[in-house]
Amino acid sequence: MLLIGNATVLTFDEETPIINNGAILIEGKKIKEIGETEVLLQKYPNAVFKNVQDKILMPGLINTHTHLYSTFARGMNLKTDSPPQNFLEILEKLWWRLDNTLNENDIYYSALFAILECIKNGVTTIFDHHASFNYIDGSLDIIAQAAMEAGIRANLCYEVSDRHGQTKSDASLKENERFIRKIQVSQNDKLGGMIGLHASFTLEDRTLNKASELADELHVPFHIHVAEGIEDLQDSTKRGYLGVVDRLSKFKILRPHTLAVHGVHIKKEEIPFLKESGAYVVHNPESNMGNAVGAAPIKDFFDNEILTGLGTDAYTHDMFESIKVANLLQKHQLGDPQAGWNEVYNMAFNNNIQIVSNLLGVEIGKIKENFPADLIIVDYISPTPIEKDNVYSHILFGMNGGMVETVIVDGKIIMDNREVTVLDYERIHRRTREQARRFWERF
């Protein structure tokens, strides 16, 4: 048994949201008991004791939309005469070229290094949206292997698109089916699978029909970009639909538990369709700002009781950073200094938890007895008291991913004192750089 004590415990449990000088007893994969440090030390004298020294002990963070395959884009020369001028050009000149160049080793090292960055920033559960049209069959197994080696929880999918032709589109659907069937019989509670789709504007009716039929057969929802750029909306209106939500609803892509990512250009008139579908929205503020596509109507989603989670779109692997920017973006967009406060908290610390529960089938995101021990220790020593009513203020204005020093998933320490314990970080870092250089030569 492991006893972590002398901590400021942020439980995210309404009954006891904060425990000063608190301790958590971990037995196996679960949280066995929570209480004051001295009490649990006396009760369990033989437990291994880890002294947190008044640092923050809180649940691991959740990222409900990322792209592990994007690692090698950092610092890469696009080798084009002119830089991208709009979102479609960003896709064409960067991302669609990148995902069509990845090979087996690229997929593994880009995923593994990105996962290690997640760990270093306190993220213990991710929802990844993968594309590698040069290497489709078996690609999700490579990413799953990286996730399992690192010890995190991951929900994976392969991005189906018709932009490379029908043959690769069909192969992408088959990769989703193969992986999901494998996961469904494996009973691995750290892995999940969904059907990935790129976006409405790169998907023909035939493919949407096939995907919808496959989802019915497998009893799974979708992970899809929805109205991220104006191009997606324009394509749907040209096809005779009110907008992207209208088109995807007609093909039953938007269904209970589907992750409708971004939602920047969802029309106001379509929001009732989205609500009725039971799909979730995932907000990615930094990516939306970086690609200059606009700001999602988060307040409208909340006003219409559409469950909205928070991701990063791989713009960062630091969810503390995404929380900060999401909060600022709403204030800036709406011209209201109070905007975003409750919404962003709920996205990160309530809705992301619900998404994991519904799609991975595991209860995490709180420090409660019998919950999985997915925890992080944050080296944040507050200059002011941390109390029940100001916990979020301390997270928002005081914490960042670089402060995370220990990460535990399923009761296993995977990073301790900022050193990854499950893998040889230095070797992986070196191999990733070597692989990135090879990739850049082929790009």
Coordinates of C-alpha atoms in Angstrom, one line a residue:
M1 CA 0.0 0.0 0.0
L2 CA 1.1 3.6 -0.8
L3 CA 0.2 6.4 1.5
I4 CA 0.6 9.9 0.1
G5 CA 0.4 12.5 2.8
N6 CA 1.0 16.1 4.1
A7 CA -0.9 17.2 1.0
T8 CA -3.5 19.8 0.1
V9 CA -5.9 17.4 -1.4
L10 CA -8.3 18.8 -4.1
T11 CA -10.9 16.0 -4.4
F12 CA -13.4 17.6 -6.8
D13 CA -16.0 15.7 -4.7
E14 CA -18.7 18.0 -3.6
E15 CA -19.0 16.4 -0.1
T16 CA -15.4 17.2 0.8
P17 CA -13.8 19.3 -1.9
I18 CA -10.6 20.1 0.0
I19 CA -8.6 18.4 2.7
N20 CA -5.8 20.3 4.3
N21 CA -2.9 18.2 5.6
G22 CA -4.7 15.4 3.8
A23 CA -3.6 11.9 2.8
I24 CA -4.7 9.2 0.4
L25 CA -4.1 5.5 0.8
I26 CA -3.7 3.6 -2.4
E27 CA -4.1 -0.2 -2.5
G28 CA -3.6 -1.8 -5.9
K29 CA -5.3 0.3 -8.5
K30 CA -7.8 2.0 -6.2
I31 CA -8.1 4.7 -3.6
K32 CA -8.7 2.8 -0.4
E33 CA -9.1 5.6 2.1
I34 CA -8.9 9.4 2.4
G35 CA -8.3 11.4 5.5
E36 CA -5.9 13.5 7.6
T37 CA -2.3 12.5 7.4
E38 CA -1.7 11.8 11.1
V39 CA -4.8 9.6 11.3
L40 CA -3.9 7.5 8.3
L41 CA -0.3 7.2 9.4
Q42 CA -1.4 5.7 12.7
K43 CA -3.9 3.5 11.0
Y44 CA -1.5 2.1 8.3
P45 CA 2.0 2.2 9.9
N46 CA 3.3 -0.4 7.3
A47 CA 2.3 1.5 4.2
V48 CA 5.0 3.1 2.1
F49 CA 4.8 6.8 2.9
K50 CA 5.3 9.6 0.3
N51 CA 5.6 13.0 1.9
V52 CA 4.1 15.7 -0.4
Q53 CA 5.2 18.6 1.8
D54 CA 2.0 20.7 1.4
K55 CA 1.9 20.4 -2.4
I56 CA -1.3 19.9 -4.3
L57 CA -2.7 16.4 -4.7
M58 CA -5.5 16.2 -7.3
P59 CA -7.0 14.0 -10.0
G60 CA -5.1 13.5 -13.3
L61 CA -6.3 15.8 -16.1
I62 CA -8.3 14.7 -19.1
N63 CA -7.8 15.8 -22.7
T64 CA -10.9 15.0 -24.9
H65 CA -9.4 15.9 -28.2
T66 CA -5.8 15.7 -29.4
H67 CA -3.7 14.5 -32.4
L68 CA -0.6 12.5 -31.3
Y69 CA 0.6 12.3 -34.9
S70 CA 1.3 16.0 -35.1
T71 CA 4.5 15.8 -33.1
F72 CA 6.9 16.1 -36.0
A73 CA 5.3 19.3 -37.2
R74 CA 7.0 21.3 -34.5
G75 CA 9.7 23.4 -36.2
M76 CA 9.2 21.8 -39.6
N77 CA 9.8 23.6 -42.9
L78 CA 6.7 23.4 -45.0
K79 CA 8.8 23.6 -48.2
T80 CA 6.3 25.8 -49.9
D81 CA 6.7 29.1 -51.8
S82 CA 4.1 30.9 -49.6
P83 CA 2.9 30.2 -46.1
P84 CA -0.8 29.2 -45.6
Q85 CA -3.2 32.1 -45.8
N86 CA -6.3 30.5 -44.4
F87 CA -7.5 27.3 -42.7
L88 CA -8.0 25.3 -45.8
E89 CA -4.4 26.1 -46.9
I90 CA -3.1 25.1 -43.4
L91 CA -4.8 21.7 -43.9
E92 CA -3.5 21.3 -47.5
K93 CA 0.0 22.6 -47.0
L94 CA 0.7 21.1 -43.6
W95 CA -1.6 18.5 -42.1
W96 CA -2.8 16.6 -45.1
R97 CA 0.7 16.3 -46.4
L98 CA 2.0 15.3 -43.0
D99 CA -0.6 12.5 -42.4
N100 CA 0.1 11.2 -45.9
T101 CA 3.8 10.9 -45.2
L102 CA 3.8 9.1 -41.8
N103 CA 5.3 5.5 -41.7
E104 CA 5.2 2.9 -39.0
N105 CA 8.2 4.3 -37.0
D106 CA 6.9 7.9 -37.4
I107 CA 3.5 6.9 -35.9
Y108 CA 5.1 5.1 -32.9
Y109 CA 7.6 7.8 -31.9
S110 CA 5.4 10.8 -32.6
A111 CA 2.7 9.2 -30.4
L112 CA 5.0 8.0 -27.7
F113 CA 6.8 11.4 -27.3
A114 CA 3.5 13.2 -27.3
I115 CA 2.1 10.9 -24.6
L116 CA 5.2 11.6 -22.5
E117 CA 4.5 15.3 -22.9
C118 CA 1.0 14.6 -21.7
I119 CA 2.3 12.8 -18.6
K120 CA 4.8 15.6 -17.9
N121 CA 1.8 18.0 -17.9
G122 CA -0.4 15.9 -15.6
V123 CA -2.7 14.5 -18.3
T124 CA -3.6 10.9 -17.6
T125 CA -6.4 10.3 -20.1
I126 CA -6.6 11.3 -23.8
F127 CA -8.9 11.0 -26.7
D128 CA -6.8 10.8 -29.8
H129 CA -7.9 11.4 -33.4
H130 CA -5.3 9.7 -35.8
A131 CA -4.6 9.9 -39.5
S132 CA -1.7 8.3 -41.5
F133 CA -2.9 7.6 -45.0
N134 CA 0.5 6.2 -46.0
Y135 CA 0.1 3.6 -43.3
I136 CA -3.5 2.8 -42.3
D137 CA -3.9 -0.9 -41.4
G138 CA -2.6 -1.5 -37.9
S139 CA -1.8 2.1 -37.2
L140 CA -4.2 2.2 -34.1
D141 CA -2.4 -0.8 -32.7
I142 CA 0.9 1.2 -32.8
I143 CA -0.6 4.1 -30.9
A144 CA -2.3 1.7 -28.4
Q145 CA 1.1 0.1 -27.8
A146 CA 2.6 3.5 -27.0
A147 CA -0.2 4.4 -24.7
M148 CA 0.1 1.1 -22.8
E149 CA 3.8 1.3 -22.5
A150 CA 3.5 4.8 -21.0
G151 CA 0.6 3.6 -18.7
I152 CA -2.1 6.2 -19.6
R153 CA -5.7 5.8 -20.6
A154 CA -6.6 6.4 -24.2
N155 CA -9.6 6.4 -26.5
L156 CA -8.4 6.0 -30.1
C157 CA -9.9 6.4 -33.6
Y158 CA -8.8 6.6 -37.2
E159 CA -9.8 9.6 -39.3
V160 CA -11.9 8.6 -42.3
S161 CA -11.8 11.0 -45.2
D162 CA -12.5 10.8 -49.0
R163 CA -9.8 13.4 -49.7
H164 CA -7.4 10.6 -50.8
G165 CA -10.0 8.6 -52.7
Q166 CA -12.5 5.8 -52.0
T167 CA -9.9 3.0 -51.6
K168 CA -8.2 4.7 -48.6
S169 CA -11.5 5.9 -47.3
D170 CA -12.8 2.2 -47.1
A171 CA -9.4 1.1 -45.6
S172 CA -9.8 3.8 -42.9
L173 CA -13.3 2.5 -42.0
K174 CA -11.9 -1.0 -41.8
E175 CA -9.1 0.1 -39.5
N176 CA -11.7 1.6 -37.1
E177 CA -13.7 -1.6 -37.3
R178 CA -10.8 -3.9 -36.7
F179 CA -9.5 -1.9 -33.7
I180 CA -12.9 -1.5 -32.1
R181 CA -13.7 -5.2 -32.4
K182 CA -10.3 -6.0 -30.8
I183 CA -10.9 -3.6 -28.0
Q184 CA -14.4 -4.8 -27.3
V185 CA -13.2 -8.3 -26.6
S186 CA -10.0 -7.3 -24.8
Q187 CA -11.8 -5.8 -21.8
N188 CA -8.9 -3.4 -21.3
D189 CA -10.3 -0.6 -19.2
K190 CA -7.5 1.8 -20.2
L191 CA -8.3 1.6 -23.9
G192 CA -11.4 2.6 -25.9
G193 CA -12.3 3.0 -29.5
M194 CA -14.7 5.2 -31.6
I195 CA -15.1 5.7 -35.4
G196 CA -13.1 8.6 -36.5
L197 CA -14.2 10.9 -39.3
H198 CA -12.3 14.0 -40.6
A199 CA -15.1 16.5 -41.3
S200 CA -18.3 16.8 -43.3
F201 CA -16.6 18.7 -46.2
T202 CA -14.2 15.8 -47.0
L203 CA -16.8 13.1 -46.7
E204 CA -19.2 12.0 -49.4
D205 CA -22.7 10.7 -48.8
R206 CA -21.7 7.1 -49.6
T207 CA -19.0 7.2 -46.9
L208 CA -21.3 8.8 -44.3
N209 CA -23.9 6.1 -44.9
K210 CA -21.3 3.3 -44.6
A211 CA -19.9 4.9 -41.4
S212 CA -23.4 5.2 -39.9
E213 CA -24.2 1.6 -40.6
L214 CA -20.9 0.5 -39.1
A215 CA -21.6 2.5 -35.9
D216 CA -25.0 0.9 -35.6
E217 CA -23.4 -2.5 -35.9
L218 CA -20.6 -1.9 -33.4
H219 CA -22.7 0.2 -31.1
V220 CA -20.2 3.1 -30.9
P221 CA -20.3 6.8 -31.6
F222 CA -18.1 9.1 -33.7
H223 CA -15.2 11.4 -33.1
I224 CA -15.4 14.1 -35.8
H225 CA -14.4 17.7 -36.5
V226 CA -17.6 19.7 -36.8
A227 CA -17.7 23.2 -38.3
E228 CA -14.1 24.0 -37.4
G229 CA -13.6 26.3 -40.3
I230 CA -16.0 28.3 -42.5
E231 CA -15.2 25.9 -45.4
D232 CA -17.1 23.1 -43.6
L233 CA -20.2 25.3 -43.3
Q234 CA -20.0 26.5 -46.9
D235 CA -19.7 22.9 -48.2
S236 CA -22.9 21.8 -46.3
T237 CA -24.9 24.8 -47.5
K238 CA -23.8 24.1 -51.1
R239 CA -25.1 20.6 -50.7
G240 CA -28.5 22.0 -49.7
Y241 CA -28.3 21.7 -45.9
L242 CA -28.8 24.4 -43.3
G243 CA -25.3 23.7 -42.0
V244 CA -22.9 21.1 -40.9
V245 CA -25.0 19.9 -38.0
D246 CA -28.0 19.5 -40.2
R247 CA -26.0 17.3 -42.7
L248 CA -24.4 15.1 -40.1
S249 CA -27.7 14.7 -38.3
K250 CA -29.4 13.5 -41.5
F251 CA -26.8 10.7 -41.7
K252 CA -27.0 9.8 -38.0
I253 CA -23.4 10.8 -37.4
L254 CA -24.4 13.1 -34.6
R255 CA -25.8 10.5 -32.1
P256 CA -25.5 10.0 -28.3
H257 CA -21.9 10.3 -27.1
T258 CA -20.4 11.4 -30.5
L259 CA -17.6 13.9 -30.0
A260 CA -18.4 16.9 -32.2
V261 CA -15.1 18.7 -32.1
H262 CA -14.7 22.5 -32.4
G263 CA -18.2 23.7 -33.4
V264 CA -17.0 27.2 -34.3
H265 CA -19.3 27.7 -37.2
I266 CA -22.4 25.9 -36.0
K267 CA -25.4 28.0 -36.9
K268 CA -27.6 29.2 -34.0
E269 CA -30.6 27.5 -35.7
E270 CA -28.8 24.2 -35.7
I271 CA -28.1 24.1 -31.9
P272 CA -31.5 22.4 -31.1
F273 CA -30.6 19.6 -33.6
L274 CA -27.3 19.2 -31.8
K275 CA -29.0 19.1 -28.4
E276 CA -31.5 16.5 -29.7
S277 CA -28.8 14.3 -31.1
G278 CA -27.1 13.7 -27.7
A279 CA -23.7 14.5 -29.1
Y280 CA -21.0 16.3 -27.1
V281 CA -19.0 19.3 -28.2
V282 CA -15.2 19.5 -27.5
H283 CA -13.8 23.0 -27.3
N284 CA -10.2 23.6 -28.4
P285 CA -9.5 27.3 -27.8
E286 CA -5.8 27.7 -28.6
S287 CA -6.1 25.7 -31.9
N288 CA -9.1 27.8 -33.0
M289 CA -7.2 31.0 -32.2
G290 CA -4.0 29.8 -33.9
N291 CA -5.8 28.8 -37.1
A292 CA -7.8 32.0 -37.0
V293 CA -11.1 30.2 -37.5
G294 CA -13.1 32.0 -34.8
A295 CA -14.5 31.3 -31.4
A296 CA -17.0 28.6 -30.6
P297 CA -20.3 29.8 -29.2
I298 CA -19.7 28.1 -25.8
K299 CA -22.3 30.1 -23.9
D300 CA -25.0 29.0 -26.4
F301 CA -24.0 25.4 -26.0
F302 CA -24.3 25.7 -22.2
D303 CA -27.5 27.6 -22.4
N304 CA -28.9 24.8 -24.5
E305 CA -27.6 22.1 -22.0
I306 CA -25.2 20.6 -24.6
L307 CA -22.4 18.8 -22.8
T308 CA -19.2 20.5 -23.8
G309 CA -15.7 19.2 -23.0
L310 CA -12.3 20.7 -23.3
G311 CA -9.4 19.5 -25.4
T312 CA -6.2 20.9 -27.0
D313 CA -6.2 19.7 -30.6
A314 CA -2.5 19.0 -29.9
Y315 CA -1.8 22.8 -29.9
T316 CA -0.4 22.0 -26.4
H317 CA -0.4 19.0 -24.2
D318 CA -0.9 21.2 -21.1
M319 CA -4.5 21.2 -20.0
F320 CA -3.9 23.9 -17.4
E321 CA -2.9 26.1 -20.3
S322 CA -6.1 25.2 -22.3
I323 CA -8.2 26.0 -19.2
K324 CA -6.5 29.5 -19.0
V325 CA -6.9 30.3 -22.7
A326 CA -10.5 29.0 -22.8
N327 CA -11.4 31.4 -19.9
L328 CA -9.7 34.3 -21.6
L329 CA -11.1 33.6 -25.0
Q330 CA -14.7 33.8 -23.8
K331 CA -14.1 37.0 -22.0
H332 CA -12.4 38.6 -25.0
Q333 CA -15.0 37.3 -27.5
L334 CA -18.1 38.3 -25.5
G335 CA -16.6 41.5 -24.0
D336 CA -17.7 40.3 -20.5
P337 CA -15.1 39.9 -17.7
Q338 CA -17.4 37.3 -16.1
A339 CA -17.8 35.1 -19.2
G340 CA -16.4 31.6 -19.3
W341 CA -15.8 31.3 -15.5
N342 CA -18.3 28.6 -14.8
E343 CA -18.4 27.1 -18.3
V344 CA -14.6 26.4 -18.5
Y345 CA -14.6 24.9 -15.0
N346 CA -17.4 22.6 -15.9
M347 CA -15.8 21.6 -19.2
A348 CA -12.5 20.6 -17.6
F349 CA -13.6 19.2 -14.3
N350 CA -17.2 17.9 -14.8
N351 CA -17.9 17.4 -18.5
N352 CA -14.6 15.8 -19.4
I353 CA -15.1 13.4 -16.5
Q354 CA -18.6 12.5 -17.8
I355 CA -17.2 12.0 -21.3
V356 CA -14.7 9.5 -20.0
S357 CA -17.3 7.7 -18.0
N358 CA -19.6 7.3 -21.0
L359 CA -16.9 6.4 -23.5
L360 CA -14.3 4.5 -21.5
G361 CA -16.6 3.1 -18.9
V362 CA -14.5 4.1 -16.0
E363 CA -15.2 6.6 -13.2
I364 CA -12.2 8.9 -12.8
G365 CA -11.6 12.7 -12.2
K366 CA -12.4 12.7 -8.5
I367 CA -10.6 11.6 -5.4
K368 CA -13.0 9.2 -3.8
E369 CA -12.8 5.9 -2.1
N370 CA -12.9 3.0 -4.6
F371 CA -12.1 5.3 -7.5
P372 CA -9.1 4.5 -9.7
A373 CA -6.0 6.1 -8.3
D374 CA -5.3 8.5 -11.3
L375 CA -3.6 11.3 -9.5
I376 CA -1.1 14.1 -9.9
I377 CA 1.1 16.0 -7.5
V378 CA 1.5 19.7 -8.4
D379 CA 4.4 21.7 -6.9
Y380 CA 2.2 24.7 -6.2
I381 CA 2.7 26.4 -2.8
S382 CA 0.0 29.0 -2.5
P383 CA 0.8 32.5 -1.2
T384 CA -2.8 32.7 0.0
P385 CA -5.2 30.2 1.7
I386 CA -6.7 27.5 -0.5
E387 CA -10.4 27.1 0.6
K388 CA -13.4 25.3 -0.7
D389 CA -14.7 28.4 -2.6
N390 CA -11.4 29.5 -4.2
V391 CA -9.9 26.2 -5.5
Y392 CA -10.6 27.1 -9.1
S393 CA -9.0 30.5 -8.7
H394 CA -5.8 28.8 -7.6
I395 CA -5.9 26.4 -10.5
L396 CA -6.6 29.2 -13.1
F397 CA -4.2 31.8 -11.9
G398 CA -1.5 29.8 -10.1
M399 CA -0.9 26.4 -11.7
N400 CA 0.6 25.1 -15.0
G401 CA 1.7 21.8 -16.4
G402 CA 5.4 22.5 -15.6
M403 CA 4.5 22.3 -11.9
V404 CA 3.4 18.7 -12.2
E405 CA 6.1 16.5 -10.4
T406 CA 4.4 13.2 -9.9
V407 CA 1.8 11.3 -12.0
I408 CA -0.1 8.1 -10.9
V409 CA -2.4 6.0 -13.1
D410 CA -4.3 3.0 -11.8
G411 CA -2.2 3.2 -8.6
K412 CA 1.1 3.0 -10.5
I413 CA 3.6 5.9 -10.4
I414 CA 4.5 6.7 -14.0
M415 CA 6.4 9.9 -13.2
D416 CA 8.0 10.7 -9.9
N417 CA 9.8 14.0 -9.0
R418 CA 9.5 15.0 -12.7
E419 CA 11.2 11.8 -13.9
V420 CA 9.3 9.4 -16.1
T421 CA 9.6 6.0 -14.4
V422 CA 8.0 3.7 -16.9
L423 CA 10.1 4.4 -19.9
D424 CA 13.6 5.6 -20.7
Y425 CA 12.8 9.2 -21.5
E426 CA 16.3 10.2 -22.7
R427 CA 16.4 7.3 -25.2
I428 CA 12.9 8.0 -26.5
H429 CA 13.8 11.7 -26.8
R430 CA 16.9 10.9 -28.8
R431 CA 15.1 8.3 -31.1
T432 CA 12.2 10.7 -31.7
R433 CA 14.6 13.5 -32.9
E434 CA 16.3 11.0 -35.2
Q435 CA 13.0 9.9 -36.6
A436 CA 11.7 13.4 -37.0
R437 CA 14.8 14.3 -39.1
R438 CA 14.1 11.3 -41.4
F439 CA 10.5 12.4 -41.6
W440 CA 11.4 16.0 -42.5
E441 CA 13.5 14.6 -45.4
R442 CA 10.5 12.7 -46.8
F443 CA 7.9 15.5 -46.2

